[in-house]
């Protein structure tokens, strides 16, 4: 079985719709500013066949534990938090009702740069390095 070559995040970004590309880039800058030493891991996926499905682009991990990821849809992007259910969300930003994960919808680059979003990313990385 042949090994697959990892596609860099920058290549994924080139493939996403131009309307959401600045949102994804802003989300990526936010995460890197909060956690510059986190491992950036590109998902090895293709755009989904349906516009109602999220295209997972990249995830960020600490000590092998996934903390936060960036996904996109045709008109907006999301920051998804692997342990979102455990996060203290006094701001009411987190959406979703999955077993563990939660997400923040980003409709503009400015959404990714809001202080409340940065605080939530910071909380996720603080939680991400601890044992469950």
Short mmCIF file of N, CA and C in Angstrom, two decimals:
data_model
loop_
_atom_site.label_atom_id
_atom_site.label_comp_id
_atom_site.label_asym_id
_atom_site.label_seq_id
_atom_site.Cartn_x
_atom_site.Cartn_y
_atom_site.Cartn_z
N UNK A 1 0.84 -1.18 0.00
CA UNK A 1 0.00 0.00 0.00
C UNK A 1 0.89 1.24 0.00
N UNK A 2 0.64 2.14 -0.92
CA UNK A 2 1.46 3.34 -1.05
C UNK A 2 1.11 4.36 0.03
N UNK A 3 2.12 5.05 0.52
CA UNK A 3 1.89 6.10 1.52
C UNK A 3 1.30 7.32 0.82
N UNK A 4 0.38 7.97 1.48
CA UNK A 4 -0.21 9.18 0.91
C UNK A 4 0.60 10.38 1.36
N UNK A 5 0.80 11.30 0.45
CA UNK A 5 1.55 12.51 0.78
C UNK A 5 0.62 13.48 1.48
N UNK A 6 1.09 14.01 2.60
CA UNK A 6 0.28 14.96 3.37
C UNK A 6 0.14 16.26 2.60
N UNK A 7 -1.09 16.73 2.48
CA UNK A 7 -1.37 17.99 1.79
C UNK A 7 -1.25 19.13 2.80
N UNK A 8 -0.37 20.10 2.55
CA UNK A 8 -0.23 21.22 3.49
C UNK A 8 -1.52 22.03 3.60
N UNK A 9 -1.71 22.66 4.74
CA UNK A 9 -2.90 23.48 4.97
C UNK A 9 -3.00 24.57 3.92
N UNK A 10 -1.87 25.15 3.53
CA UNK A 10 -1.88 26.22 2.53
C UNK A 10 -2.48 25.73 1.20
N UNK A 11 -2.29 24.47 0.88
CA UNK A 11 -2.88 23.92 -0.35
C UNK A 11 -4.39 23.72 -0.20
N UNK A 12 -4.83 23.29 0.97
CA UNK A 12 -6.27 23.18 1.23
C UNK A 12 -6.93 24.54 1.07
N UNK A 13 -6.30 25.56 1.63
CA UNK A 13 -6.88 26.91 1.59
C UNK A 13 -7.07 27.38 0.15
N UNK A 14 -6.16 27.01 -0.73
CA UNK A 14 -6.29 27.40 -2.14
C UNK A 14 -7.52 26.77 -2.80
N UNK A 15 -7.98 25.65 -2.27
CA UNK A 15 -9.10 24.92 -2.87
C UNK A 15 -10.47 25.34 -2.35
N UNK A 16 -10.51 26.08 -1.25
CA UNK A 16 -11.81 26.44 -0.69
C UNK A 16 -12.40 27.64 -1.43
N UNK A 17 -13.71 27.80 -1.36
CA UNK A 17 -14.33 28.93 -2.08
C UNK A 17 -13.73 30.27 -1.67
N UNK A 18 -13.48 31.15 -2.62
CA UNK A 18 -12.88 32.46 -2.32
C UNK A 18 -13.68 33.27 -1.32
N UNK A 19 -14.98 33.04 -1.24
CA UNK A 19 -15.81 33.82 -0.31
C UNK A 19 -15.49 33.50 1.15
N UNK A 20 -15.04 32.28 1.43
CA UNK A 20 -14.75 31.91 2.83
C UNK A 20 -13.26 31.86 3.14
N UNK A 21 -12.43 31.96 2.12
CA UNK A 21 -10.98 31.88 2.33
C UNK A 21 -10.48 32.89 3.35
N UNK A 22 -10.90 34.16 3.32
CA UNK A 22 -10.41 35.11 4.34
C UNK A 22 -10.86 34.75 5.76
N UNK A 23 -12.02 34.12 5.88
CA UNK A 23 -12.51 33.70 7.20
C UNK A 23 -11.60 32.60 7.76
N UNK A 24 -11.29 31.62 6.92
CA UNK A 24 -10.41 30.52 7.34
C UNK A 24 -9.03 31.05 7.70
N UNK A 25 -8.51 31.96 6.90
CA UNK A 25 -7.19 32.54 7.19
C UNK A 25 -7.20 33.30 8.52
N UNK A 26 -8.27 34.02 8.81
CA UNK A 26 -8.38 34.75 10.08
C UNK A 26 -8.46 33.77 11.25
N UNK A 27 -9.22 32.69 11.09
CA UNK A 27 -9.33 31.68 12.15
C UNK A 27 -7.97 31.04 12.41
N UNK A 28 -7.26 30.76 11.35
CA UNK A 28 -5.92 30.17 11.48
C UNK A 28 -4.98 31.11 12.22
N UNK A 29 -5.02 32.41 11.88
CA UNK A 29 -4.17 33.40 12.58
C UNK A 29 -4.52 33.47 14.06
N UNK A 30 -5.81 33.42 14.37
CA UNK A 30 -6.24 33.48 15.77
C UNK A 30 -5.69 32.31 16.55
N UNK A 31 -5.81 31.12 16.00
CA UNK A 31 -5.33 29.93 16.71
C UNK A 31 -3.81 29.99 16.87
N UNK A 32 -3.11 30.36 15.82
CA UNK A 32 -1.65 30.43 15.91
C UNK A 32 -1.18 31.50 16.89
N UNK A 33 -1.94 32.59 17.02
CA UNK A 33 -1.58 33.63 17.98
C UNK A 33 -1.76 33.15 19.41
N UNK A 34 -2.81 32.37 19.64
CA UNK A 34 -3.11 31.86 20.98
C UNK A 34 -2.19 30.70 21.35
N UNK A 35 -1.95 29.81 20.39
CA UNK A 35 -1.17 28.58 20.66
C UNK A 35 -0.13 28.36 19.57
N UNK A 36 0.91 29.19 19.55
CA UNK A 36 1.91 29.10 18.47
C UNK A 36 2.67 27.78 18.42
N UNK A 37 2.71 27.04 19.52
CA UNK A 37 3.45 25.78 19.54
C UNK A 37 2.56 24.56 19.28
N UNK A 38 1.27 24.77 19.09
CA UNK A 38 0.37 23.65 18.82
C UNK A 38 0.73 23.01 17.48
N UNK A 39 0.54 21.70 17.40
CA UNK A 39 0.77 20.99 16.15
C UNK A 39 -0.38 21.30 15.19
N UNK A 40 -0.04 21.73 13.98
CA UNK A 40 -1.05 22.00 12.94
C UNK A 40 -1.09 20.77 12.03
N UNK A 41 -2.25 20.11 12.00
CA UNK A 41 -2.39 18.85 11.27
C UNK A 41 -3.46 19.01 10.20
N UNK A 42 -3.05 18.85 8.96
CA UNK A 42 -3.96 18.99 7.84
C UNK A 42 -4.83 17.73 7.71
N UNK A 43 -6.14 17.93 7.54
CA UNK A 43 -7.00 16.80 7.22
C UNK A 43 -6.71 16.38 5.79
N UNK A 44 -6.71 15.12 5.52
CA UNK A 44 -6.48 14.61 4.17
C UNK A 44 -7.83 14.32 3.52
N UNK A 45 -8.58 15.37 3.28
CA UNK A 45 -9.93 15.19 2.76
C UNK A 45 -10.15 16.07 1.54
N UNK A 46 -11.19 15.78 0.86
CA UNK A 46 -11.60 16.53 -0.32
C UNK A 46 -12.87 17.30 0.02
N UNK A 47 -13.22 18.29 -0.79
CA UNK A 47 -14.48 19.00 -0.54
C UNK A 47 -15.64 18.01 -0.51
N UNK A 48 -16.59 18.21 0.38
CA UNK A 48 -17.74 17.31 0.45
C UNK A 48 -18.62 17.44 -0.79
N UNK A 49 -19.37 16.39 -1.07
CA UNK A 49 -20.25 16.40 -2.24
C UNK A 49 -21.49 17.26 -2.04
N UNK A 50 -21.81 17.55 -0.80
CA UNK A 50 -23.00 18.34 -0.48
C UNK A 50 -22.58 19.62 0.24
N UNK A 51 -23.22 20.73 -0.09
CA UNK A 51 -22.89 21.99 0.56
C UNK A 51 -23.36 22.05 2.01
N UNK A 52 -24.14 21.05 2.43
CA UNK A 52 -24.61 21.04 3.82
C UNK A 52 -23.63 20.33 4.76
N UNK A 53 -22.57 19.77 4.21
CA UNK A 53 -21.56 19.09 5.03
C UNK A 53 -20.33 19.97 5.21
N UNK A 54 -19.77 19.92 6.40
CA UNK A 54 -18.56 20.70 6.68
C UNK A 54 -17.35 20.01 6.05
N UNK A 55 -16.47 20.82 5.48
CA UNK A 55 -15.19 20.34 4.98
C UNK A 55 -14.17 20.64 6.06
N UNK A 56 -13.71 19.60 6.75
CA UNK A 56 -12.69 19.77 7.79
C UNK A 56 -11.35 19.98 7.12
N UNK A 57 -10.70 21.09 7.46
CA UNK A 57 -9.44 21.46 6.82
C UNK A 57 -8.21 21.16 7.66
N UNK A 58 -8.26 21.57 8.93
CA UNK A 58 -7.07 21.48 9.77
C UNK A 58 -7.49 21.34 11.23
N UNK A 59 -6.65 20.66 11.99
CA UNK A 59 -6.88 20.57 13.44
C UNK A 59 -5.57 20.91 14.13
N UNK A 60 -5.72 21.36 15.36
CA UNK A 60 -4.56 21.75 16.17
C UNK A 60 -4.55 20.87 17.41
N UNK A 61 -3.37 20.34 17.73
CA UNK A 61 -3.24 19.40 18.83
C UNK A 61 -2.09 19.79 19.74
N UNK A 62 -2.20 19.35 21.00
CA UNK A 62 -1.15 19.53 21.99
C UNK A 62 -0.93 18.16 22.62
N UNK A 63 0.32 17.74 22.62
CA UNK A 63 0.69 16.43 23.20
C UNK A 63 -0.18 15.32 22.62
N UNK A 64 -0.45 15.38 21.32
CA UNK A 64 -1.21 14.34 20.64
C UNK A 64 -2.71 14.42 20.81
N UNK A 65 -3.20 15.38 21.58
CA UNK A 65 -4.64 15.53 21.82
C UNK A 65 -5.20 16.66 20.96
N UNK A 66 -6.21 16.34 20.14
CA UNK A 66 -6.86 17.36 19.34
C UNK A 66 -7.57 18.37 20.24
N UNK A 67 -7.41 19.65 19.92
CA UNK A 67 -8.00 20.71 20.73
C UNK A 67 -9.06 21.46 19.95
N UNK A 68 -8.68 22.00 18.80
CA UNK A 68 -9.60 22.80 18.00
C UNK A 68 -9.32 22.54 16.52
N UNK A 69 -10.35 22.69 15.70
CA UNK A 69 -10.19 22.51 14.27
C UNK A 69 -10.90 23.63 13.52
N UNK A 70 -10.57 23.72 12.25
CA UNK A 70 -11.22 24.68 11.37
C UNK A 70 -11.87 23.90 10.24
N UNK A 71 -13.14 24.21 10.02
CA UNK A 71 -13.87 23.61 8.91
C UNK A 71 -14.59 24.70 8.15
N UNK A 72 -15.06 24.36 6.97
CA UNK A 72 -15.73 25.37 6.18
C UNK A 72 -16.93 24.82 5.42
N UNK A 73 -17.83 25.71 5.14
CA UNK A 73 -19.00 25.49 4.30
C UNK A 73 -18.90 26.51 3.17
N UNK A 74 -19.80 26.48 2.20
CA UNK A 74 -19.70 27.45 1.09
C UNK A 74 -19.80 28.92 1.50
N UNK A 75 -20.50 29.24 2.61
CA UNK A 75 -20.71 30.65 2.97
C UNK A 75 -20.20 31.05 4.35
N UNK A 76 -19.75 30.09 5.13
CA UNK A 76 -19.20 30.41 6.45
C UNK A 76 -18.22 29.31 6.86
N UNK A 77 -17.50 29.58 7.91
CA UNK A 77 -16.55 28.61 8.46
C UNK A 77 -16.87 28.36 9.92
N UNK A 78 -16.21 27.38 10.49
CA UNK A 78 -16.43 27.09 11.90
C UNK A 78 -15.10 26.79 12.59
N UNK A 79 -15.05 27.14 13.85
CA UNK A 79 -14.02 26.64 14.76
C UNK A 79 -14.73 25.56 15.55
N UNK A 80 -14.22 24.35 15.51
CA UNK A 80 -14.85 23.30 16.30
C UNK A 80 -13.90 22.83 17.38
N UNK A 81 -14.48 22.65 18.55
CA UNK A 81 -13.73 22.33 19.76
C UNK A 81 -14.00 20.89 20.15
N UNK A 82 -12.96 20.09 20.18
CA UNK A 82 -13.09 18.66 20.44
C UNK A 82 -13.66 18.37 21.83
N UNK A 83 -13.33 19.19 22.80
CA UNK A 83 -13.85 19.01 24.16
C UNK A 83 -14.76 20.19 24.54
N UNK A 84 -15.52 20.65 23.56
CA UNK A 84 -16.36 21.83 23.72
C UNK A 84 -17.38 21.73 24.83
N UNK A 85 -17.90 20.54 25.06
CA UNK A 85 -18.89 20.34 26.12
C UNK A 85 -18.31 20.70 27.48
N UNK A 86 -17.01 20.55 27.64
CA UNK A 86 -16.34 20.81 28.91
C UNK A 86 -15.93 22.26 29.09
N UNK A 87 -16.03 23.06 28.03
CA UNK A 87 -15.60 24.46 28.12
C UNK A 87 -16.62 25.32 28.84
N UNK A 88 -16.12 26.24 29.64
CA UNK A 88 -16.97 27.23 30.30
C UNK A 88 -17.27 28.31 29.27
N UNK A 89 -18.52 28.37 28.84
CA UNK A 89 -18.91 29.31 27.80
C UNK A 89 -19.84 30.38 28.34
N UNK A 90 -19.28 31.30 29.10
CA UNK A 90 -20.08 32.38 29.65
C UNK A 90 -20.55 33.36 28.59
N UNK A 91 -19.93 33.33 27.42
CA UNK A 91 -20.29 34.27 26.35
C UNK A 91 -21.43 33.78 25.47
N UNK A 92 -21.77 32.50 25.56
CA UNK A 92 -22.85 31.95 24.73
C UNK A 92 -22.47 31.75 23.28
N UNK A 93 -21.17 31.67 22.99
CA UNK A 93 -20.71 31.50 21.62
C UNK A 93 -20.86 30.08 21.09
N UNK A 94 -20.67 29.11 21.96
CA UNK A 94 -20.63 27.72 21.50
C UNK A 94 -22.01 27.22 21.07
N UNK A 95 -22.01 26.53 19.94
CA UNK A 95 -23.23 25.93 19.41
C UNK A 95 -23.02 24.42 19.31
N UNK A 96 -24.12 23.71 19.15
CA UNK A 96 -24.06 22.27 18.96
C UNK A 96 -24.45 21.51 20.20
N UNK A 97 -24.77 20.26 19.99
CA UNK A 97 -25.22 19.42 21.10
C UNK A 97 -24.64 18.02 20.99
N UNK A 98 -23.47 17.90 20.36
CA UNK A 98 -22.83 16.60 20.23
C UNK A 98 -22.37 16.06 21.57
N UNK A 99 -21.95 14.83 21.55
CA UNK A 99 -21.51 14.17 22.78
C UNK A 99 -20.38 14.94 23.45
N UNK A 100 -19.41 15.42 22.67
CA UNK A 100 -18.27 16.14 23.23
C UNK A 100 -18.01 17.48 22.56
N UNK A 101 -18.10 17.54 21.25
CA UNK A 101 -17.67 18.74 20.54
C UNK A 101 -18.73 19.83 20.48
N UNK A 102 -18.24 21.05 20.29
CA UNK A 102 -19.08 22.23 20.09
C UNK A 102 -18.38 23.07 19.04
N UNK A 103 -19.07 24.06 18.50
CA UNK A 103 -18.46 24.89 17.47
C UNK A 103 -18.89 26.34 17.60
N UNK A 104 -18.12 27.21 16.95
CA UNK A 104 -18.45 28.63 16.82
C UNK A 104 -18.54 28.92 15.33
N UNK A 105 -19.65 29.47 14.89
CA UNK A 105 -19.83 29.82 13.49
C UNK A 105 -19.15 31.15 13.21
N UNK A 106 -18.41 31.20 12.11
CA UNK A 106 -17.70 32.41 11.70
C UNK A 106 -18.22 32.84 10.33
N UNK A 107 -18.84 34.00 10.28
CA UNK A 107 -19.40 34.49 9.01
C UNK A 107 -18.52 35.54 8.33
N UNK A 108 -17.60 36.13 9.09
CA UNK A 108 -16.68 37.14 8.54
C UNK A 108 -15.32 36.94 9.21
N UNK A 109 -14.25 37.46 8.60
CA UNK A 109 -12.94 37.38 9.26
C UNK A 109 -12.95 38.04 10.64
N UNK A 110 -13.71 39.12 10.78
CA UNK A 110 -13.78 39.82 12.08
C UNK A 110 -14.34 38.92 13.17
N UNK A 111 -15.23 37.98 12.81
CA UNK A 111 -15.77 37.05 13.81
C UNK A 111 -14.65 36.24 14.45
N UNK A 112 -13.68 35.81 13.66
CA UNK A 112 -12.57 35.00 14.17
C UNK A 112 -11.62 35.81 15.04
N UNK A 113 -11.66 37.13 14.89
CA UNK A 113 -10.73 38.00 15.61
C UNK A 113 -11.33 38.62 16.87
N UNK A 114 -12.59 38.30 17.16
CA UNK A 114 -13.22 38.87 18.35
C UNK A 114 -12.54 38.35 19.62
N UNK A 115 -12.49 39.20 20.63
CA UNK A 115 -11.85 38.83 21.90
C UNK A 115 -12.53 37.61 22.53
N UNK A 116 -13.85 37.52 22.45
CA UNK A 116 -14.57 36.39 23.04
C UNK A 116 -14.17 35.07 22.37
N UNK A 117 -13.92 35.11 21.07
CA UNK A 117 -13.48 33.91 20.35
C UNK A 117 -12.06 33.55 20.78
N UNK A 118 -11.20 34.54 20.88
CA UNK A 118 -9.83 34.28 21.33
C UNK A 118 -9.81 33.69 22.74
N UNK A 119 -10.68 34.21 23.61
CA UNK A 119 -10.76 33.66 24.98
C UNK A 119 -11.18 32.19 24.95
N UNK A 120 -12.15 31.87 24.08
CA UNK A 120 -12.62 30.48 24.00
C UNK A 120 -11.51 29.56 23.48
N UNK A 121 -10.76 30.02 22.50
CA UNK A 121 -9.63 29.23 21.98
C UNK A 121 -8.59 29.04 23.08
N UNK A 122 -8.31 30.10 23.83
CA UNK A 122 -7.35 30.01 24.94
C UNK A 122 -7.83 28.98 25.97
N UNK A 123 -9.12 29.03 26.32
CA UNK A 123 -9.67 28.07 27.30
C UNK A 123 -9.54 26.65 26.77
N UNK A 124 -9.78 26.46 25.47
CA UNK A 124 -9.70 25.12 24.88
C UNK A 124 -8.29 24.57 24.97
N UNK A 125 -7.30 25.42 24.70
CA UNK A 125 -5.91 24.94 24.78
C UNK A 125 -5.50 24.69 26.22
N UNK A 126 -6.01 25.46 27.14
CA UNK A 126 -5.71 25.23 28.56
C UNK A 126 -6.29 23.88 28.98
N UNK A 127 -7.49 23.58 28.56
CA UNK A 127 -8.15 22.31 28.86
C UNK A 127 -7.50 21.17 28.08
N UNK A 128 -7.07 21.45 26.85
CA UNK A 128 -6.55 20.42 25.95
C UNK A 128 -5.35 19.65 26.46
N UNK A 129 -4.53 20.28 27.28
CA UNK A 129 -3.33 19.62 27.77
C UNK A 129 -3.53 18.84 29.04
N UNK A 130 -4.75 18.79 29.56
CA UNK A 130 -5.00 18.09 30.81
C UNK A 130 -5.64 16.74 30.58
N UNK A 131 -5.46 15.84 31.51
CA UNK A 131 -6.06 14.51 31.40
C UNK A 131 -7.56 14.59 31.62
N UNK A 132 -8.26 13.69 30.98
CA UNK A 132 -9.73 13.64 31.12
C UNK A 132 -10.12 12.94 32.39
#
